[in-house]
Short mmCIF file of C-alpha atoms and ligand atoms in Angstrom, two decimals:
data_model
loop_
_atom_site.label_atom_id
_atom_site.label_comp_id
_atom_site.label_asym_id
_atom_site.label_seq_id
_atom_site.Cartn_x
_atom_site.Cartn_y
_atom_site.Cartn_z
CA UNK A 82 0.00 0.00 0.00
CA UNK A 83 1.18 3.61 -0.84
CA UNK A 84 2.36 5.87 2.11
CA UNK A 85 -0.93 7.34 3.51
CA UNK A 86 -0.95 10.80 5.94
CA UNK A 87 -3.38 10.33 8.71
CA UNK A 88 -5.49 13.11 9.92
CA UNK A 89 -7.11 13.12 13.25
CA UNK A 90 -10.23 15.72 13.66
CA UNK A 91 -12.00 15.39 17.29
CA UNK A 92 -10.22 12.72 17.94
CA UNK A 93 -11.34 10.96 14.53
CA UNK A 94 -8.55 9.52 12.60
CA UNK A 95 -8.69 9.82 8.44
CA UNK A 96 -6.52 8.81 6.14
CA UNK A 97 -5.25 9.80 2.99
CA UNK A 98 -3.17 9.13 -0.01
CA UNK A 99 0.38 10.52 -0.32
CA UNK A 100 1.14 10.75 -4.01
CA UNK A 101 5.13 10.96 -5.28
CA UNK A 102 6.48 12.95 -8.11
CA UNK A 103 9.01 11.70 -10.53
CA UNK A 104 11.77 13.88 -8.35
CA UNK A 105 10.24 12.18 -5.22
CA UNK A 106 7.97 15.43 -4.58
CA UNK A 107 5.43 14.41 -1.94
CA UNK A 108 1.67 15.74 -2.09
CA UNK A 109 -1.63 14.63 0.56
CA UNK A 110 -4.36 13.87 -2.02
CA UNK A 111 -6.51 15.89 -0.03
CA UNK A 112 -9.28 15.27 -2.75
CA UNK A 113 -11.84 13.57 -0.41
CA UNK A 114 -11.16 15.58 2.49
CA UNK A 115 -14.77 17.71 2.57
CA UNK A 116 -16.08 14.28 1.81
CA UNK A 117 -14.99 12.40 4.14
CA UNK A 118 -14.41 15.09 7.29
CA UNK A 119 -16.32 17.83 6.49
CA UNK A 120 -13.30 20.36 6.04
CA UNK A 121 -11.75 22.24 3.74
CA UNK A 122 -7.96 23.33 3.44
CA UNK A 123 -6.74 26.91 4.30
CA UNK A 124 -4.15 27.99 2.16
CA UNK A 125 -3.99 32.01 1.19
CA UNK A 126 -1.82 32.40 -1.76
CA UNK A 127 -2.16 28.56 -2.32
CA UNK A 128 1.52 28.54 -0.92
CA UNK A 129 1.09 25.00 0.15
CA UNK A 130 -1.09 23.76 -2.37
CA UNK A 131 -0.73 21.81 -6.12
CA UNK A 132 -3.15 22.14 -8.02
CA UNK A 133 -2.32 19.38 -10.73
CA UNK A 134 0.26 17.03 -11.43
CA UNK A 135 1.94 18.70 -14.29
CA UNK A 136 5.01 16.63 -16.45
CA UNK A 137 6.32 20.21 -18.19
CA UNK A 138 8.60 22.13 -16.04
CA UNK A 139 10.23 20.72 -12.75
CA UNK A 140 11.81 23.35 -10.31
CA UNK A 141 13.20 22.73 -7.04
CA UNK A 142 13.34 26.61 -5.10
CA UNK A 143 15.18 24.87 -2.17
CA UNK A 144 18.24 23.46 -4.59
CA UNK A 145 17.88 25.80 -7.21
CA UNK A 146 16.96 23.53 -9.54
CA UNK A 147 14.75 24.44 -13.00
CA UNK A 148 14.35 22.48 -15.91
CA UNK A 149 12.26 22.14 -18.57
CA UNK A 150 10.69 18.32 -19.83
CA UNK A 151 13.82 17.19 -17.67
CA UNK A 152 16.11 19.23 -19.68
CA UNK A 153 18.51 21.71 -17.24
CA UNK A 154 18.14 25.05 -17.79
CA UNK A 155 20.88 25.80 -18.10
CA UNK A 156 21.88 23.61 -20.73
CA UNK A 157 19.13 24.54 -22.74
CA UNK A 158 20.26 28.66 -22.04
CA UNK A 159 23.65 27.55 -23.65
CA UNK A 160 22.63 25.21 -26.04
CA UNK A 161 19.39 25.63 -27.39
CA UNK A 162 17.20 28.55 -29.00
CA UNK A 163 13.70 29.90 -28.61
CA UNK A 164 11.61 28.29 -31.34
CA UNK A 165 13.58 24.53 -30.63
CA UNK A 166 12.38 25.26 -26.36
CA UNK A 167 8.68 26.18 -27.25
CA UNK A 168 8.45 23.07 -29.40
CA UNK A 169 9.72 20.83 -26.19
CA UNK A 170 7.03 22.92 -23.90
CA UNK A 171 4.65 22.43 -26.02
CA UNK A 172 4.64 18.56 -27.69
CA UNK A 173 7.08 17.29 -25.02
CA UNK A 174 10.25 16.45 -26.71
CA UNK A 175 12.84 18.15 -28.59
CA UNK A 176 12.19 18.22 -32.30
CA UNK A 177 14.10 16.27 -35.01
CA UNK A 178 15.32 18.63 -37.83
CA UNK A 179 12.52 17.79 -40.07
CA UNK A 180 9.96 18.37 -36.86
CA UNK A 181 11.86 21.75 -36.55
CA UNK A 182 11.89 22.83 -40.45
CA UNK A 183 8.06 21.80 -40.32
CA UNK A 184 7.13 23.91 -37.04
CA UNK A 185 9.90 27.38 -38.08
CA UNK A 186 7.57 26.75 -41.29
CA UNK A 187 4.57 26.71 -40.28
CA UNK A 188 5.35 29.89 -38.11
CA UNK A 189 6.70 31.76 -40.90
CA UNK A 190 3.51 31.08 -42.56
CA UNK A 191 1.39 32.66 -40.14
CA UNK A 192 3.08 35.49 -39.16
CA UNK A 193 1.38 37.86 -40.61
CA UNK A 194 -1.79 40.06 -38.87
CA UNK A 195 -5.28 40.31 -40.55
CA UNK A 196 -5.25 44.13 -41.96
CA UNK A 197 -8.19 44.85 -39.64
CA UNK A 198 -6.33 44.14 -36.54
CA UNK A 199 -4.63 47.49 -37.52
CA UNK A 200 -7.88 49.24 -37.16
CA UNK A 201 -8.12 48.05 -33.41
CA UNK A 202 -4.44 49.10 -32.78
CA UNK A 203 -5.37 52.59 -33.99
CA UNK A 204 -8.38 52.63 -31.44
CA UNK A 205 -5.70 52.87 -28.19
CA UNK A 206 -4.23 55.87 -27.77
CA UNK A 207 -0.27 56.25 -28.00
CA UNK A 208 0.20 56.46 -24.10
CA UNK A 209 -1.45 52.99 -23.83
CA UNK A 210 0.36 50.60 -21.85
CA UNK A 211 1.61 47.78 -24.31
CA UNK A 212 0.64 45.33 -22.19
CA UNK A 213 -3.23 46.28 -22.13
CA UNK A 214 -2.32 46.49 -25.75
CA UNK A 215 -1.16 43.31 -26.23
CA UNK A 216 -3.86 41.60 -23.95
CA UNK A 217 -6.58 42.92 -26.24
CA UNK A 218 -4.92 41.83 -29.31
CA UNK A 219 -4.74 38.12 -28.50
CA UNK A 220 -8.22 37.58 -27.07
CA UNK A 221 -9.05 39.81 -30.24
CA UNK A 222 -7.79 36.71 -32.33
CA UNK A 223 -10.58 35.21 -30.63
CA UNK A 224 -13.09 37.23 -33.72
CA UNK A 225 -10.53 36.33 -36.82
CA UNK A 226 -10.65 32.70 -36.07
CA UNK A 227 -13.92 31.83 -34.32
CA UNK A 228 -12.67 28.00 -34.98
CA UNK A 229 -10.87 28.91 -31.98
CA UNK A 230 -13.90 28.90 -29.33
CA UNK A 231 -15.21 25.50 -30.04
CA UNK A 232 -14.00 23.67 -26.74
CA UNK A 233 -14.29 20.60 -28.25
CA UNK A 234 -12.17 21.07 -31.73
CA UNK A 235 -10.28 18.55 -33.10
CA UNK A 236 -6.72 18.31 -32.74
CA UNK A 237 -5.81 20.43 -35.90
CA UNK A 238 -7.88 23.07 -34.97
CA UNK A 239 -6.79 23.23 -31.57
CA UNK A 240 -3.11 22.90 -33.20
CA UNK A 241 -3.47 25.52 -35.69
CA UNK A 242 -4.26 27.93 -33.27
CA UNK A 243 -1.42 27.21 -31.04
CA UNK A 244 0.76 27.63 -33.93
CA UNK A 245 -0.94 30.81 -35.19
CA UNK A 246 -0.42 32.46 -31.43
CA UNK A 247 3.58 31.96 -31.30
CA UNK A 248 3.55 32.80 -34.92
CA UNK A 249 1.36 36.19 -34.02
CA UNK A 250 2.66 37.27 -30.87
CA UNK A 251 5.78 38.71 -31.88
CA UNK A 252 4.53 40.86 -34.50
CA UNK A 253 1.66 42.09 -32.16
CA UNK A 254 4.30 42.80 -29.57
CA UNK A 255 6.03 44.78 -32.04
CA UNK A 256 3.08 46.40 -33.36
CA UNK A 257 1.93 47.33 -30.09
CA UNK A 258 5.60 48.92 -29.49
CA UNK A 259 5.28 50.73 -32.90
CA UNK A 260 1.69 52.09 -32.29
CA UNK A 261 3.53 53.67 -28.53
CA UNK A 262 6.00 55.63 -31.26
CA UNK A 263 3.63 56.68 -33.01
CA UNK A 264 5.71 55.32 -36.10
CA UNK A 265 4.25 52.65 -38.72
CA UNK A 266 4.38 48.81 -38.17
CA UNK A 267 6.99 46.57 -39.89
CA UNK A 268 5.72 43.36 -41.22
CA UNK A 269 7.65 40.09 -40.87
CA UNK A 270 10.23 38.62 -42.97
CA UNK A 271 10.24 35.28 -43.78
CA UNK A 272 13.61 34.73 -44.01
CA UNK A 273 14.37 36.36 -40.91
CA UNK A 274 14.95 34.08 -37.53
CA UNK A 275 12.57 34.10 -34.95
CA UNK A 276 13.85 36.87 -32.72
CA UNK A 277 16.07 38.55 -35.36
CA UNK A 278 12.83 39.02 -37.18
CA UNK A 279 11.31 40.41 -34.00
CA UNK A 280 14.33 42.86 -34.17
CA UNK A 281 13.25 44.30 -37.40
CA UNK A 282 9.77 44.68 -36.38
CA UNK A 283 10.73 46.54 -33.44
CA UNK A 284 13.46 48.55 -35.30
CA UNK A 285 13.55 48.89 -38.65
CA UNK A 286 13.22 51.69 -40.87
CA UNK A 287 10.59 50.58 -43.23
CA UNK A 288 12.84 52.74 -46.25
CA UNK A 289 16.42 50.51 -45.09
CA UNK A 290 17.31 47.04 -44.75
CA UNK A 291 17.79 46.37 -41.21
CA UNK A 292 20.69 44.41 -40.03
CA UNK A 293 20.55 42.14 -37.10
CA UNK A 294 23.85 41.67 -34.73
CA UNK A 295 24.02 38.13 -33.96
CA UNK A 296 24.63 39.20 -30.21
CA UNK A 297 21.52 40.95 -30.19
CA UNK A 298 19.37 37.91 -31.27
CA UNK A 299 21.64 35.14 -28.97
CA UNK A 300 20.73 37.11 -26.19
CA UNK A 301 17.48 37.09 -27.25
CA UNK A 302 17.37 33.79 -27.58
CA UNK A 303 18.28 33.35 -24.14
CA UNK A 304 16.01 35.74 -21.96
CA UNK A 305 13.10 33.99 -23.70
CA UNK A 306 14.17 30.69 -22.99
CA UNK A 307 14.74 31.52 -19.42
CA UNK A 308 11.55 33.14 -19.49
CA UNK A 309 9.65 30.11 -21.40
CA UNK A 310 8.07 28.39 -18.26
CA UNK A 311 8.07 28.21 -14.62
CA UNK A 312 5.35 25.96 -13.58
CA UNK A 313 2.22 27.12 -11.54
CA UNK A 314 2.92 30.69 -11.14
CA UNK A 315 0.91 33.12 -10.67
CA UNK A 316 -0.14 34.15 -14.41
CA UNK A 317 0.05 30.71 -15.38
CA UNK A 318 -2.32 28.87 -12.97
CA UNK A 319 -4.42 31.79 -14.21
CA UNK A 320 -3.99 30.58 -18.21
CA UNK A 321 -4.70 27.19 -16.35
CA UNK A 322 -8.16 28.14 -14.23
CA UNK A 323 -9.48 30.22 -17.19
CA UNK A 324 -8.89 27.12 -19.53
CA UNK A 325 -10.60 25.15 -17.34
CA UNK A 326 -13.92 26.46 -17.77
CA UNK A 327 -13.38 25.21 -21.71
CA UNK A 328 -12.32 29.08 -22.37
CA UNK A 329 -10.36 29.31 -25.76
CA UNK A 330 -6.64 29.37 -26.15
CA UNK A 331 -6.88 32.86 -26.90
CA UNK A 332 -9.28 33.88 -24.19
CA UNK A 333 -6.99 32.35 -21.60
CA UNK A 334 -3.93 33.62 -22.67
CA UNK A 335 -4.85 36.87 -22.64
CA UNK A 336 -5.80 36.53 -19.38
CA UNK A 337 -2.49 35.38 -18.48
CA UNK A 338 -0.90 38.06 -19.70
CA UNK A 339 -3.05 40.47 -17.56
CA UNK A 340 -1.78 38.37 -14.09
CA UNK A 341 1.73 38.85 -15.75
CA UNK A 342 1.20 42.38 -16.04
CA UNK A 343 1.51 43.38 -11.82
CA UNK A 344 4.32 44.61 -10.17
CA UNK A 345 4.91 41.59 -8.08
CA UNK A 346 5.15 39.36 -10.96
CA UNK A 347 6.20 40.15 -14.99
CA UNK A 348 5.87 43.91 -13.92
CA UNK A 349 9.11 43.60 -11.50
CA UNK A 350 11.82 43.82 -14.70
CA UNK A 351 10.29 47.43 -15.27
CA UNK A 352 9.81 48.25 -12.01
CA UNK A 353 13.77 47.34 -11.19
CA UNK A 354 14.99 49.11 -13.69
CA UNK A 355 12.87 52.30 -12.77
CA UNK A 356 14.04 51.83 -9.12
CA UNK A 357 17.91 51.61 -10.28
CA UNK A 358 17.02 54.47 -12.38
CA UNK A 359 15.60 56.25 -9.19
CA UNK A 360 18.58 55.23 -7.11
CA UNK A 361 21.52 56.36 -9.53
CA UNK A 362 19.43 59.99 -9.79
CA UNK A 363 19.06 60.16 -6.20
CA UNK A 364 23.02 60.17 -5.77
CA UNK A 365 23.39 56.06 -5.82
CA UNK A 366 23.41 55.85 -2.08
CA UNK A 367 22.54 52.30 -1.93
CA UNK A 368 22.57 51.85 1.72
CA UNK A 369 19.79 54.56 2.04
CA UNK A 370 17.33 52.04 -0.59
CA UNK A 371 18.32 49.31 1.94
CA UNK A 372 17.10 50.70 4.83
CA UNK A 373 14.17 51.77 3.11
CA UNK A 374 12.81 48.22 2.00
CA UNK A 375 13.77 46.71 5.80
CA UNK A 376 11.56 49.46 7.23
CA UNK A 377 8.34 48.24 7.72
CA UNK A 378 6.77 51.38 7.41
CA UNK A 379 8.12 52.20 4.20
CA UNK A 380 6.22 50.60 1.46
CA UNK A 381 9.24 50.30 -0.84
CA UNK A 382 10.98 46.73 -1.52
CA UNK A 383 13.58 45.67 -3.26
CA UNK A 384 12.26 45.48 -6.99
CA UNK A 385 14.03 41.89 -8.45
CA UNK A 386 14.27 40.71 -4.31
CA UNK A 387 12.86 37.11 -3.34
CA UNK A 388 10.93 34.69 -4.83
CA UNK A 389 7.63 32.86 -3.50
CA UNK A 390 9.60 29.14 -4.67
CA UNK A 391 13.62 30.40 -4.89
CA UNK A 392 14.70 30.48 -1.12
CA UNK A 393 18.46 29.56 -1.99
CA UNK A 394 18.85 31.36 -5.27
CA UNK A 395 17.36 31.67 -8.95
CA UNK A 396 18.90 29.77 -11.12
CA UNK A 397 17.52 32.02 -14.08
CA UNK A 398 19.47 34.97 -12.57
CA UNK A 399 22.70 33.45 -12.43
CA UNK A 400 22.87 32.85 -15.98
CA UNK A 401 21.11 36.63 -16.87
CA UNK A 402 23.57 37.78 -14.61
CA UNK A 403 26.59 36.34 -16.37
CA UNK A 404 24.65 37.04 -20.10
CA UNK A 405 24.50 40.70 -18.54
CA UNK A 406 28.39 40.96 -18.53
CA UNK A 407 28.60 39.60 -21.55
CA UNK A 408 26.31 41.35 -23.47
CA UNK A 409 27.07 44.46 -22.50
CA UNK A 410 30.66 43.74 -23.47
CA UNK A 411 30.33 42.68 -26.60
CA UNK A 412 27.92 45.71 -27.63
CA UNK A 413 30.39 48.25 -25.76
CA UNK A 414 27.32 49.73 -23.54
CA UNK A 415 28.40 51.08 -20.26
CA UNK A 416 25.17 51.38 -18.17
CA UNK A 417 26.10 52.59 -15.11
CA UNK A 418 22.85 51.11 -13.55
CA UNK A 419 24.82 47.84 -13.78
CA UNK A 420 27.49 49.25 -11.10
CA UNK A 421 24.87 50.14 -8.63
CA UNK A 422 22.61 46.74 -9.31
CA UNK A 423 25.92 44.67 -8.47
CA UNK A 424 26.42 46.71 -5.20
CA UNK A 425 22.60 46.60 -4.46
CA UNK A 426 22.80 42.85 -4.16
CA UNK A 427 26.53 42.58 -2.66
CA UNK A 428 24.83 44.04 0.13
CA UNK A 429 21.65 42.74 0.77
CA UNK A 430 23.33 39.63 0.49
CA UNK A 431 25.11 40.34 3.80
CA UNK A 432 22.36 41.71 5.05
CA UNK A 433 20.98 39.58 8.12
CA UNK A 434 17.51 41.07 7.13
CA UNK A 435 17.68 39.51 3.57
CA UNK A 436 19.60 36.53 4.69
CA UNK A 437 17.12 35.59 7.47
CA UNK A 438 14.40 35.41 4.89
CA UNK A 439 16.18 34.00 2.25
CA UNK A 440 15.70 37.25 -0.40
CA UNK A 441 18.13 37.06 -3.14
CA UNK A 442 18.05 38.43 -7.38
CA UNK A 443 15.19 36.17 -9.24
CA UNK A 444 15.44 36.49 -12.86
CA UNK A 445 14.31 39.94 -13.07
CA UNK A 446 17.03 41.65 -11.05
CA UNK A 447 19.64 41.77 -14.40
CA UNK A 448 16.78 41.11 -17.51
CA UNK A 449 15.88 45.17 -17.69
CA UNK A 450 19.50 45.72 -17.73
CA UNK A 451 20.13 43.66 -21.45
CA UNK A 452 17.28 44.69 -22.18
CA UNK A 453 17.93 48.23 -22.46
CA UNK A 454 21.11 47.46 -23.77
CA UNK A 455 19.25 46.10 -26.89
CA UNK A 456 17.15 48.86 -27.28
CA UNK A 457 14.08 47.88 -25.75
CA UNK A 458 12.38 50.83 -24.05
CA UNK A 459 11.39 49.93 -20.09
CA UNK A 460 7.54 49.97 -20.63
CA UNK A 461 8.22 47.04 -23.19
CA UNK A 462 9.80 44.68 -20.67
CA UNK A 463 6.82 42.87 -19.34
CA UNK A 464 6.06 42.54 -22.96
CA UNK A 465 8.82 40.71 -23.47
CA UNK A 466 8.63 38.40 -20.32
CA UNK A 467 5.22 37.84 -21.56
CA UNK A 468 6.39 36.96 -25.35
CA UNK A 469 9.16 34.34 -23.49
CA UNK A 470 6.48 32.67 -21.53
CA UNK A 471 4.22 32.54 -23.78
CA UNK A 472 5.07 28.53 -24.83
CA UNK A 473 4.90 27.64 -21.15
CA UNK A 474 1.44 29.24 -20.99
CA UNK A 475 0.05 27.35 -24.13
CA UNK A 476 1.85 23.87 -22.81
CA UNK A 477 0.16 24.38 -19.78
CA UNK A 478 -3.05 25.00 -21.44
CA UNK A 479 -3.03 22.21 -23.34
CA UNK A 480 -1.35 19.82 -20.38
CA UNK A 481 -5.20 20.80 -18.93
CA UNK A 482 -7.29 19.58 -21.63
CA UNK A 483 -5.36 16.80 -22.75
CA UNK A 484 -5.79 14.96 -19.22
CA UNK A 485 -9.30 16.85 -18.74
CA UNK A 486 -9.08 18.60 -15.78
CA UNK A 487 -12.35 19.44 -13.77
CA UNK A 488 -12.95 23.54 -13.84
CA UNK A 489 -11.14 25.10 -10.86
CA UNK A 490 -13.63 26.36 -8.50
CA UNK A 491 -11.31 26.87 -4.91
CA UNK A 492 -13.58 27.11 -2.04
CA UNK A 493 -13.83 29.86 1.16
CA UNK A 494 -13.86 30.53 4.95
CA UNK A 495 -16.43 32.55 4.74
CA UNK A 496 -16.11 35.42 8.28
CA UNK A 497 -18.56 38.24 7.02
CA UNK A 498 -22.02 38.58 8.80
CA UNK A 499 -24.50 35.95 9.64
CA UNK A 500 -27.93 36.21 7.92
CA UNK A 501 -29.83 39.41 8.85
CA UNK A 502 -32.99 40.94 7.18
CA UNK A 503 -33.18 43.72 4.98
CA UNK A 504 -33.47 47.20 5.82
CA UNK A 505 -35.47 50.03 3.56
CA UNK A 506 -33.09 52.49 2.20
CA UNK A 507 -34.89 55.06 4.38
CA UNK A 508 -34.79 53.49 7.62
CA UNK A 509 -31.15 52.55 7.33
N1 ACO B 1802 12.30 43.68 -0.36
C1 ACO B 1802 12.15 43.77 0.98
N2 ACO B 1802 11.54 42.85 1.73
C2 ACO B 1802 11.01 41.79 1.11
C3 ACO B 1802 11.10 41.61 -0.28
C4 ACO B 1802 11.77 42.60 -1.03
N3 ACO B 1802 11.89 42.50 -2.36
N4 ACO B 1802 10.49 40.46 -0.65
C5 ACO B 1802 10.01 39.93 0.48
N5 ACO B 1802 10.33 40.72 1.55
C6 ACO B 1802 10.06 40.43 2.97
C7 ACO B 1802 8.59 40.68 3.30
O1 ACO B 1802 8.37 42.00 3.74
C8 ACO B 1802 8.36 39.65 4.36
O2 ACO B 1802 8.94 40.14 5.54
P1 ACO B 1802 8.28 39.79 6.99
O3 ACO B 1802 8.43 38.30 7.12
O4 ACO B 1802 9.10 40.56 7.97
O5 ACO B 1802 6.87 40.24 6.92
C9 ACO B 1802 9.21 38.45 3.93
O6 ACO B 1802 10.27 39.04 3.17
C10 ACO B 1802 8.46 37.44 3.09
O7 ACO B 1802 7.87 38.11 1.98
P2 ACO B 1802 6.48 37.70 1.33
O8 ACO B 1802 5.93 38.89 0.58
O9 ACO B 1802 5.60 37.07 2.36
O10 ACO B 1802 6.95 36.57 0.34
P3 ACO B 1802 6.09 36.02 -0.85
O11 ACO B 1802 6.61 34.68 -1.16
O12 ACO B 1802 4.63 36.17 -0.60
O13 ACO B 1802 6.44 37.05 -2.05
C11 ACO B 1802 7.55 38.13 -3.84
C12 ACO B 1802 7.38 36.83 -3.03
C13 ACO B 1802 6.17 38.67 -4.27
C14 ACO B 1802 8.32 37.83 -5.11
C15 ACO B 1802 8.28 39.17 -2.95
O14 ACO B 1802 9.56 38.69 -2.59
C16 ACO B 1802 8.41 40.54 -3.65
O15 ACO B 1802 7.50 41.37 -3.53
N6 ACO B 1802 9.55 40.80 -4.38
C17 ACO B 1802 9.72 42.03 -5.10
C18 ACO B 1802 8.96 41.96 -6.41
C19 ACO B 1802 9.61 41.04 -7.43
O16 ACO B 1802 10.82 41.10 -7.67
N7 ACO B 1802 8.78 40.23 -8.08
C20 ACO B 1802 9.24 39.33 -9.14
C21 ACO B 1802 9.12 37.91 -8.72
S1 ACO B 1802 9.85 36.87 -9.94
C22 ACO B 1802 8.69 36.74 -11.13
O17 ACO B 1802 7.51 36.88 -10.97
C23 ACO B 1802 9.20 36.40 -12.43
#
């Protein structure tokens, strides 16, 4: 028999199942518990809780472990690229070359936007945030290819969209960028790589040729792989609870990128880079922005600080923080924000405050850095977190319906008033 947890409630003993992940993760199947005793869990922030049992993404915050279908980050930073890591996300394996020429294809193919999308873009006004941009766009896809809404499609259709989102996003990304200019949108090129093509919609001068560095689109490459997945986060158990209730691809996607979109989330890379920005004007007196997010009656925290799974360190932000030197190297930029980020975490790292509750740089802490370096304005960089995940949020989605998950419907301790009668409006 498998381990069981026991459970004793007024003096009542219950049992339940313990169930073991591949990497010997243990969970309480807790699924009969209201059944059985009456009670439900308490969990705020579902920090204790899983929610499915999920073969994509594997991360152990405690080790500072991530990989992706079993395949170490790391090696799959160094080795791999963007398109190659949303293939393995999404169908589970890494693609043969012919797999790969099919799916770069079939991208390619369906990269360009229906003219009338335009007509929606021009409806926001320039000052629009991209990522309320963006948002709208996808779940607009939702009207070009109505296909999309039938919960029960068959597998082509419910392929064909996947493949039309990765193959749309980047261009709406950079036509949501463009529309923030005030400048007109590039269209893809074909020949163009995945994220060197995104580079010329972002950049180029519709009257030159625009040349891509290869540095630019390696390290690219790289923050969207790191980027690609991260398991039940916060704007991807969102993807997951809206595509539960049979919502689209598109529908629940967008949604996702809305979770993404907060400061405690996606919206830390801008907000870091604002608060080095804020720092390095205010004389770069980093022990002052110390203090200030240990007091406890100062709201501020340290922007790119902690992690809800990381309590050791973030694997992502070793390797951005290496691909940070790097990259800034070979482009020759000298941002001096990079001087005061680096003594920023020297010393919350010795800081007993930090230490004692295990804060250190997640992913986020270096990403606004390169990403300025290439160009990308700050009001972009959830954007771009949100173009990176986007495989993980579409493998999740379809992880969901493939082993038909029930709709998630989490349950309450209810503490407001007991039943009481109504009062007229005039006696109140
Ligand atoms: N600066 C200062 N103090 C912090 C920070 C920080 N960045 N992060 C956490 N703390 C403190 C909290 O005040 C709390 O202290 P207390 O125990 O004295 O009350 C303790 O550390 C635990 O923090 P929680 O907020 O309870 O931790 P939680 O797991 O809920 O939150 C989170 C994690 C949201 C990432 C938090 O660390 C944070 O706000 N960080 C800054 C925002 C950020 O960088 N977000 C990006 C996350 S990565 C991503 O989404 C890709």
């Amino acid at each position: 028999m498998s381990e069981q947890a026991e459970l004793i409630i007024g003096g009542k003993s219950y049992n339940f199942p313990i169930l073991v992940g591949t990497e010997n993760e243990k969970a309480i199947d807790i699924g009969k518990l209201r059944d059985t005793t009456g009670c439900i869990t308490y969990d705020v922030g579902y920090k204790n809780t899983g929610v499915t049992k999920s073969a994509i993404t594997y991360l152990d915050g405690e080790q500072g472990i991530l990989s992706y279908r079993g395949y170490p980050i790391e090696q799959l930073a160094e080795k791999s690229n963007f398109l190659e890591v949303a293939y393995l996300l999404i169908y589970g394996e890494l693609p043969t070359k012919a797999q790969y020429a099919e799916f770069d294809k079939r991208i390619d193919d369906h990269s360009m936007i229906h003219e009338d999308v335009k007509t929606i873009l021009d409806g926001f006004p320039s000052y629009s945030h991209p990522m309320g941009v963006l948002s709208s766009l996808i779940c607009s896809l939702t009207a070009f290819y109505p296909e999309s809404l039938n919960p029960n499609a068959s597998e082509k259709v419910i392929n064909d969209s996947i493949i039309r989102l990765i193959a749309k996003m980047p261009t709406m990304v950079a036509w949501a960028y463009k529309k923030s200019k005030g400048r007109p949108v590039n269209y893809p090129i074909r020949s163009l790589e995945y994220c060197s093509n995104f580079m010329h919609m972002m950049f180029a001068n519709p009257t030159e040729i625009y040349e891509v560095d290869p540095v630019v689109s390696d390290a690219l490459n790289k923050l969207l792989i790191l980027h690609a997945d991260h398991e039940q986060n916060c704007s991807t158990s969102t993807v997951r609870i809206v595509g539960s209730s049979m919502a689209s691809l598109y529908g629940s996607i967008s949604a996702g990128i809305n979770a993404l979109w907060g400061p405690l989330h996606g919206g830390a890379n801008q907000e870091v880079i604002e608060m080095l920005d804020a720092i390095m004007a205010d004389g770069g007196d980093t022990k002052k922005w110390i203090a200030k997010a240990k007091d406890k009656n100062d709201s501020f925290r340290l922007m790119g600080f902690g992690h809800r799974v990381y309590k050791n360190f973030d694997p992502r932000a070793r390797i951005i923080k290496k691909a940070c030197d790097d990259i800034l190297e070979k482009l020759g930029v000298n941002d001096p924000v990079l001087s005061i980020a680096k003594e920023l975490e020297e010393a919350a790292l010795k800081d007993e405050y930090f230490v004692e509750r295990k804060l250190y740089p997640n992913v986020d802490f270096y990403s606004g850095i390169i990403y300025r370096a290439l160009g990308i304005p700050t009001n972009m960089f959830t954007v771009m977190f949100a173009l990176g995940r986007l495989p993980g949020w579409i493998a999740q989605w379809k992880e969901l319906r493939e082993t038909k998950e029930p709709i998630g419907r989490p349950r309450q301790v209810y503490v407001g008033h007991n039943s009481r009668n109504y009062v007229p409006m005039e006696s109140r």
